[in-house]
Amino acid sequence: MSLFDHPDYDEHEELHCFRDPASGLRAIIAIHSTALGPAAGGCRRWQYASNDAALADALRLSRGMTYKNAIAGLPLGGGKSVILEDRDTVKSPELFAAFGRAVDSLGGRYITAEDVGITVDDMRLVRRETRYVSGLPQDGQNAGGDPSPWTALGVFLGILASAKTRLGVDSLAGLRVAVQGVGNVGMHLCRLLHGAGAHLRVADVNRRNLQRVRDEMPVSESAPNDLLFSDVDILAPCALGNILNSETIPRIRARVIAGAANNQLAVAADGARIADQGILYAPDYVINAGGIISVSREYFGNGSEDKVRADVHRIPERLVAIFEESSRTQTPTNEVADALARRIVDVGAAGKPVDQVA
Ligand code: NAD
């Protein structure tokens, strides 16, 4: 199979493989689109089941970033990088230096930041080799630092808007919310949900992360494989993608699915499966844009934390517009969002202001 026939290839502009034997780095950087600006998207470090799984992840995640940045109104295209781990890979300064050189070699067409398996300290190491990096330690009141609290805030506000739309409530007090994955975003989200009076059910494959949330607030737990099917009002996927598919969807009991994980739907048709079951799905790349909003203001040096907060507070109105169009046209929410994102990119590509479309 050639790359151009790959099921996840979608007119990507560039695809790069990097290997640095000295540090053990093996990485893929996918640039999906630069129509709206330099391609931006985090770096994921993961032990993939196969090289093809890593390639598919880079292709899908980078396209998702194009859509995410477009709908968030950012002057950024979509890209993503993955660092392939294996049992022998050591997370070292040399590894991130080699990754930084790889990013730098693209001359600013790709801007990196944190994603799964990457910390602010890792990005500081990358910064020694390239300026095309964001998510660095905060400088005073300027935007910056770990994007995950902003992602969590956007998801929390999106959950509120989704609950109002589907459950007709103005508050999360007393609602049962299942959070899959209590890592960087999931942990911050649990704090916000707990503060709003929700009852939490959580799962994680990482015992340390589970203990961290248990130490801070009352939660009930499920085995990672069972959490999706819990008897809850809201399901918030905050781990990895592809979890909503033809096998899992029929067993989901929540009435709202709204979480941070990228690529939650295994295939686009899963959006219709979810809608047919009467579940409201908040498109992942719309609700989880808080982190890239912070990354963007940090990178361009055009904003304070307050501006980031104000931008993140606009996520619910975008979601509600998508929910309304979905209801009016009887089209699944993911299809409404995809079509909107493509329109924005097309208009941007034609050199017209993005706000003429949105
Ligand atoms: P993270 O690595 O800090 O946390 C992910 C957590 O999920 C980990 O605790 C991990 O052990 C857990 N996990 C993995 N597989 C699991 C499974 N099968 N069941 C339960 N738990 C499992 O990553 P993060 O930064 O919190 O990101 C979480 C998700 O949100 C990812 O899909 C990421 O792409 C997406 N996202 C993150 C950001 C951000 O700002 N960090 C922004 C947008 C989207």
Short mmCIF file of N, CA and C in Angstrom, two decimals, residues 213-305:
data_model
loop_
_atom_site.label_atom_id
_atom_site.label_comp_id
_atom_site.label_asym_id
_atom_site.label_seq_id
_atom_site.Cartn_x
_atom_site.Cartn_y
_atom_site.Cartn_z
N VAL A 213 -5.83 11.03 42.06
CA VAL A 213 -7.19 11.57 42.09
C VAL A 213 -7.92 11.09 43.34
N ARG A 214 -7.65 9.84 43.71
CA ARG A 214 -8.29 9.27 44.91
C ARG A 214 -7.88 10.05 46.17
N ASP A 215 -6.64 10.51 46.20
CA ASP A 215 -6.15 11.24 47.37
C ASP A 215 -6.82 12.60 47.51
N GLU A 216 -7.32 13.12 46.39
CA GLU A 216 -7.83 14.50 46.42
C GLU A 216 -9.33 14.63 46.56
N MET A 217 -10.06 13.60 46.11
CA MET A 217 -11.53 13.76 46.11
C MET A 217 -12.20 12.39 46.13
N PRO A 218 -13.48 12.36 46.52
CA PRO A 218 -14.17 11.08 46.52
C PRO A 218 -14.49 10.66 45.08
N VAL A 219 -14.08 9.46 44.69
CA VAL A 219 -14.41 8.95 43.35
C VAL A 219 -14.73 7.47 43.48
N SER A 220 -15.59 6.99 42.60
CA SER A 220 -15.70 5.53 42.49
C SER A 220 -14.88 5.11 41.28
N GLU A 221 -14.52 3.85 41.24
CA GLU A 221 -13.62 3.39 40.18
C GLU A 221 -14.22 2.27 39.37
N SER A 222 -13.81 2.21 38.12
CA SER A 222 -14.17 1.09 37.26
C SER A 222 -12.90 0.53 36.66
N ALA A 223 -12.98 -0.70 36.21
CA ALA A 223 -11.87 -1.25 35.43
C ALA A 223 -11.85 -0.48 34.10
N PRO A 224 -10.64 -0.24 33.54
CA PRO A 224 -10.56 0.56 32.31
C PRO A 224 -11.50 0.05 31.21
N ASN A 225 -11.68 -1.25 31.10
CA ASN A 225 -12.52 -1.77 30.02
C ASN A 225 -14.02 -1.59 30.28
N ASP A 226 -14.39 -1.31 31.54
CA ASP A 226 -15.82 -1.23 31.87
C ASP A 226 -16.33 0.21 31.95
N LEU A 227 -15.43 1.15 32.13
CA LEU A 227 -15.87 2.51 32.45
C LEU A 227 -16.82 3.10 31.41
N LEU A 228 -16.52 2.82 30.13
CA LEU A 228 -17.34 3.41 29.06
C LEU A 228 -18.81 3.05 29.20
N PHE A 229 -19.07 1.91 29.83
CA PHE A 229 -20.44 1.38 29.86
C PHE A 229 -21.12 1.64 31.21
N SER A 230 -20.53 2.53 32.00
CA SER A 230 -21.08 2.81 33.33
C SER A 230 -22.46 3.44 33.21
N ASP A 231 -23.23 3.26 34.26
CA ASP A 231 -24.55 3.89 34.35
C ASP A 231 -24.34 5.33 34.86
N VAL A 232 -24.05 6.23 33.93
CA VAL A 232 -23.76 7.63 34.28
C VAL A 232 -24.55 8.54 33.34
N ASP A 233 -24.57 9.82 33.67
CA ASP A 233 -25.23 10.79 32.79
C ASP A 233 -24.30 11.25 31.67
N ILE A 234 -23.03 11.40 32.03
CA ILE A 234 -22.07 11.99 31.10
C ILE A 234 -20.81 11.14 31.07
N LEU A 235 -20.31 10.90 29.86
CA LEU A 235 -19.05 10.18 29.69
C LEU A 235 -18.02 11.16 29.16
N ALA A 236 -16.88 11.26 29.84
CA ALA A 236 -15.82 12.20 29.42
C ALA A 236 -14.56 11.40 29.09
N PRO A 237 -14.37 11.04 27.82
CA PRO A 237 -13.15 10.30 27.45
C PRO A 237 -11.93 11.22 27.48
N CYS A 238 -10.97 10.91 28.31
CA CYS A 238 -9.77 11.76 28.44
C CYS A 238 -8.50 10.92 28.38
N ALA A 239 -8.56 9.80 27.66
CA ALA A 239 -7.36 8.97 27.52
C ALA A 239 -6.94 8.98 26.05
N LEU A 240 -7.15 7.86 25.36
CA LEU A 240 -6.71 7.80 23.96
C LEU A 240 -7.91 7.72 23.02
N GLY A 241 -7.62 7.66 21.73
CA GLY A 241 -8.69 7.71 20.73
C GLY A 241 -9.27 6.35 20.37
N ASN A 242 -10.16 6.37 19.37
CA ASN A 242 -10.78 5.15 18.80
C ASN A 242 -11.63 4.38 19.79
N ILE A 243 -12.07 5.02 20.87
CA ILE A 243 -12.80 4.26 21.88
C ILE A 243 -14.29 4.20 21.57
N LEU A 244 -14.76 5.07 20.66
CA LEU A 244 -16.18 5.04 20.30
C LEU A 244 -16.27 4.36 18.93
N ASN A 245 -16.74 3.12 18.96
CA ASN A 245 -16.76 2.34 17.72
C ASN A 245 -17.98 1.43 17.71
N SER A 246 -18.11 0.64 16.64
CA SER A 246 -19.35 -0.15 16.48
C SER A 246 -19.54 -1.16 17.61
N GLU A 247 -18.45 -1.54 18.28
CA GLU A 247 -18.60 -2.49 19.39
C GLU A 247 -18.96 -1.81 20.69
N THR A 248 -18.36 -0.63 20.93
CA THR A 248 -18.58 0.01 22.24
C THR A 248 -19.88 0.84 22.27
N ILE A 249 -20.20 1.51 21.17
CA ILE A 249 -21.32 2.47 21.20
C ILE A 249 -22.64 1.83 21.66
N PRO A 250 -23.01 0.64 21.15
CA PRO A 250 -24.30 0.09 21.59
C PRO A 250 -24.40 -0.13 23.10
N ARG A 251 -23.24 -0.21 23.78
CA ARG A 251 -23.28 -0.51 25.22
C ARG A 251 -23.17 0.75 26.09
N ILE A 252 -23.03 1.90 25.46
CA ILE A 252 -22.86 3.14 26.25
C ILE A 252 -24.22 3.61 26.78
N ARG A 253 -24.26 3.93 28.08
CA ARG A 253 -25.53 4.31 28.70
C ARG A 253 -25.62 5.81 28.97
N ALA A 254 -24.48 6.51 28.91
CA ALA A 254 -24.50 7.96 29.15
C ALA A 254 -25.33 8.64 28.06
N ARG A 255 -25.88 9.80 28.38
CA ARG A 255 -26.67 10.55 27.37
C ARG A 255 -25.87 11.65 26.71
N VAL A 256 -24.69 11.90 27.29
CA VAL A 256 -23.78 12.91 26.73
C VAL A 256 -22.38 12.32 26.70
N ILE A 257 -21.68 12.50 25.58
CA ILE A 257 -20.26 12.15 25.52
C ILE A 257 -19.50 13.44 25.22
N ALA A 258 -18.66 13.84 26.16
CA ALA A 258 -17.96 15.13 26.01
C ALA A 258 -16.65 15.02 26.79
N GLY A 259 -15.55 14.91 26.06
CA GLY A 259 -14.27 14.75 26.75
C GLY A 259 -13.12 15.25 25.92
N ALA A 260 -11.91 15.13 26.49
CA ALA A 260 -10.73 15.76 25.89
C ALA A 260 -10.03 14.92 24.84
N ALA A 261 -10.20 13.60 24.89
CA ALA A 261 -9.37 12.74 24.02
C ALA A 261 -9.54 13.11 22.56
N ASN A 262 -8.45 13.08 21.82
CA ASN A 262 -8.50 13.32 20.38
C ASN A 262 -8.95 12.05 19.67
N ASN A 263 -9.61 12.23 18.53
CA ASN A 263 -10.00 11.08 17.68
C ASN A 263 -10.81 10.04 18.43
N GLN A 264 -11.82 10.49 19.15
CA GLN A 264 -12.63 9.55 19.93
C GLN A 264 -13.38 8.58 19.03
N LEU A 265 -13.85 9.07 17.89
CA LEU A 265 -14.59 8.20 16.97
C LEU A 265 -13.61 7.37 16.16
N ALA A 266 -13.85 6.05 16.11
CA ALA A 266 -12.95 5.21 15.30
C ALA A 266 -13.08 5.58 13.83
N VAL A 267 -14.32 5.75 13.37
CA VAL A 267 -14.56 6.21 12.00
C VAL A 267 -15.69 7.24 12.05
N ALA A 268 -15.77 8.07 11.02
CA ALA A 268 -16.75 9.16 11.04
C ALA A 268 -18.18 8.63 11.21
N ALA A 269 -18.47 7.45 10.64
CA ALA A 269 -19.83 6.90 10.73
C ALA A 269 -20.25 6.62 12.17
N ASP A 270 -19.30 6.56 13.09
CA ASP A 270 -19.66 6.33 14.49
C ASP A 270 -20.45 7.51 15.06
N GLY A 271 -20.27 8.69 14.47
CA GLY A 271 -21.05 9.84 14.92
C GLY A 271 -22.54 9.59 14.74
N ALA A 272 -22.92 8.98 13.60
CA ALA A 272 -24.33 8.68 13.35
C ALA A 272 -24.81 7.57 14.30
N ARG A 273 -23.95 6.60 14.57
CA ARG A 273 -24.34 5.53 15.51
C ARG A 273 -24.68 6.13 16.87
N ILE A 274 -23.86 7.08 17.29
CA ILE A 274 -24.07 7.70 18.60
C ILE A 274 -25.38 8.50 18.59
N ALA A 275 -25.57 9.28 17.53
CA ALA A 275 -26.79 10.10 17.44
C ALA A 275 -28.03 9.21 17.41
N ASP A 276 -27.95 8.09 16.69
CA ASP A 276 -29.10 7.18 16.60
C ASP A 276 -29.48 6.62 17.96
N GLN A 277 -28.52 6.60 18.86
CA GLN A 277 -28.82 6.08 20.19
C GLN A 277 -29.31 7.17 21.13
N GLY A 278 -29.51 8.36 20.59
CA GLY A 278 -30.02 9.46 21.42
C GLY A 278 -28.96 10.07 22.31
N ILE A 279 -27.70 9.84 21.98
CA ILE A 279 -26.61 10.41 22.79
C ILE A 279 -26.10 11.67 22.10
N LEU A 280 -25.85 12.71 22.89
CA LEU A 280 -25.27 13.93 22.32
C LEU A 280 -23.75 13.82 22.39
N TYR A 281 -23.11 13.96 21.24
CA TYR A 281 -21.64 13.88 21.17
C TYR A 281 -21.06 15.27 20.91
N ALA A 282 -20.20 15.72 21.82
CA ALA A 282 -19.49 17.00 21.63
C ALA A 282 -18.24 16.71 20.82
N PRO A 283 -18.16 17.19 19.57
CA PRO A 283 -17.00 16.85 18.73
C PRO A 283 -15.69 17.15 19.46
N ASP A 284 -14.82 16.14 19.49
CA ASP A 284 -13.63 16.22 20.34
C ASP A 284 -12.78 17.45 20.05
N TYR A 285 -12.54 17.73 18.77
CA TYR A 285 -11.60 18.82 18.49
C TYR A 285 -12.22 20.19 18.71
N VAL A 286 -13.52 20.24 18.92
CA VAL A 286 -14.15 21.53 19.26
C VAL A 286 -14.04 21.76 20.77
N ILE A 287 -14.38 20.73 21.53
CA ILE A 287 -14.42 20.90 22.99
C ILE A 287 -13.02 20.92 23.61
N ASN A 288 -12.03 20.31 22.93
CA ASN A 288 -10.71 20.21 23.59
C ASN A 288 -9.70 21.25 23.07
N ALA A 289 -10.20 22.36 22.54
CA ALA A 289 -9.30 23.36 21.94
C ALA A 289 -8.62 24.28 22.95
N GLY A 290 -8.95 24.16 24.24
CA GLY A 290 -8.40 25.09 25.23
C GLY A 290 -6.88 25.12 25.23
N GLY A 291 -6.26 23.94 25.12
CA GLY A 291 -4.79 23.88 25.17
C GLY A 291 -4.15 24.59 24.00
N ILE A 292 -4.67 24.38 22.80
CA ILE A 292 -4.04 24.99 21.63
C ILE A 292 -4.31 26.50 21.62
N ILE A 293 -5.41 26.91 22.24
CA ILE A 293 -5.67 28.35 22.35
C ILE A 293 -4.56 29.00 23.19
N SER A 294 -4.18 28.34 24.28
CA SER A 294 -3.10 28.86 25.12
C SER A 294 -1.77 28.81 24.36
N VAL A 295 -1.52 27.68 23.70
CA VAL A 295 -0.28 27.49 22.94
C VAL A 295 -0.14 28.57 21.87
N SER A 296 -1.25 28.89 21.22
CA SER A 296 -1.22 29.87 20.14
C SER A 296 -0.87 31.26 20.68
N ARG A 297 -1.54 31.66 21.76
CA ARG A 297 -1.24 33.00 22.31
C ARG A 297 0.19 33.06 22.82
N GLU A 298 0.65 31.97 23.42
CA GLU A 298 2.05 31.94 23.89
C GLU A 298 3.00 32.06 22.71
N TYR A 299 2.75 31.29 21.67
CA TYR A 299 3.68 31.24 20.54
C TYR A 299 3.78 32.60 19.84
N PHE A 300 2.63 33.23 19.64
CA PHE A 300 2.64 34.50 18.93
C PHE A 300 2.89 35.69 19.87
N GLY A 301 2.99 35.40 21.17
CA GLY A 301 3.28 36.45 22.15
C GLY A 301 2.21 37.52 22.19
N ASN A 302 0.96 37.12 21.97
CA ASN A 302 -0.09 38.15 21.90
C ASN A 302 -1.15 37.94 22.97
N GLY A 303 -0.71 37.67 24.18
CA GLY A 303 -1.80 37.57 25.13
C GLY A 303 -1.41 37.18 26.53
N SER A 304 -2.31 37.54 27.42
CA SER A 304 -2.17 37.23 28.83
C SER A 304 -3.04 36.01 29.13
N GLU A 305 -2.90 35.55 30.34
CA GLU A 305 -3.76 34.45 30.82
C GLU A 305 -5.23 34.83 30.72
#
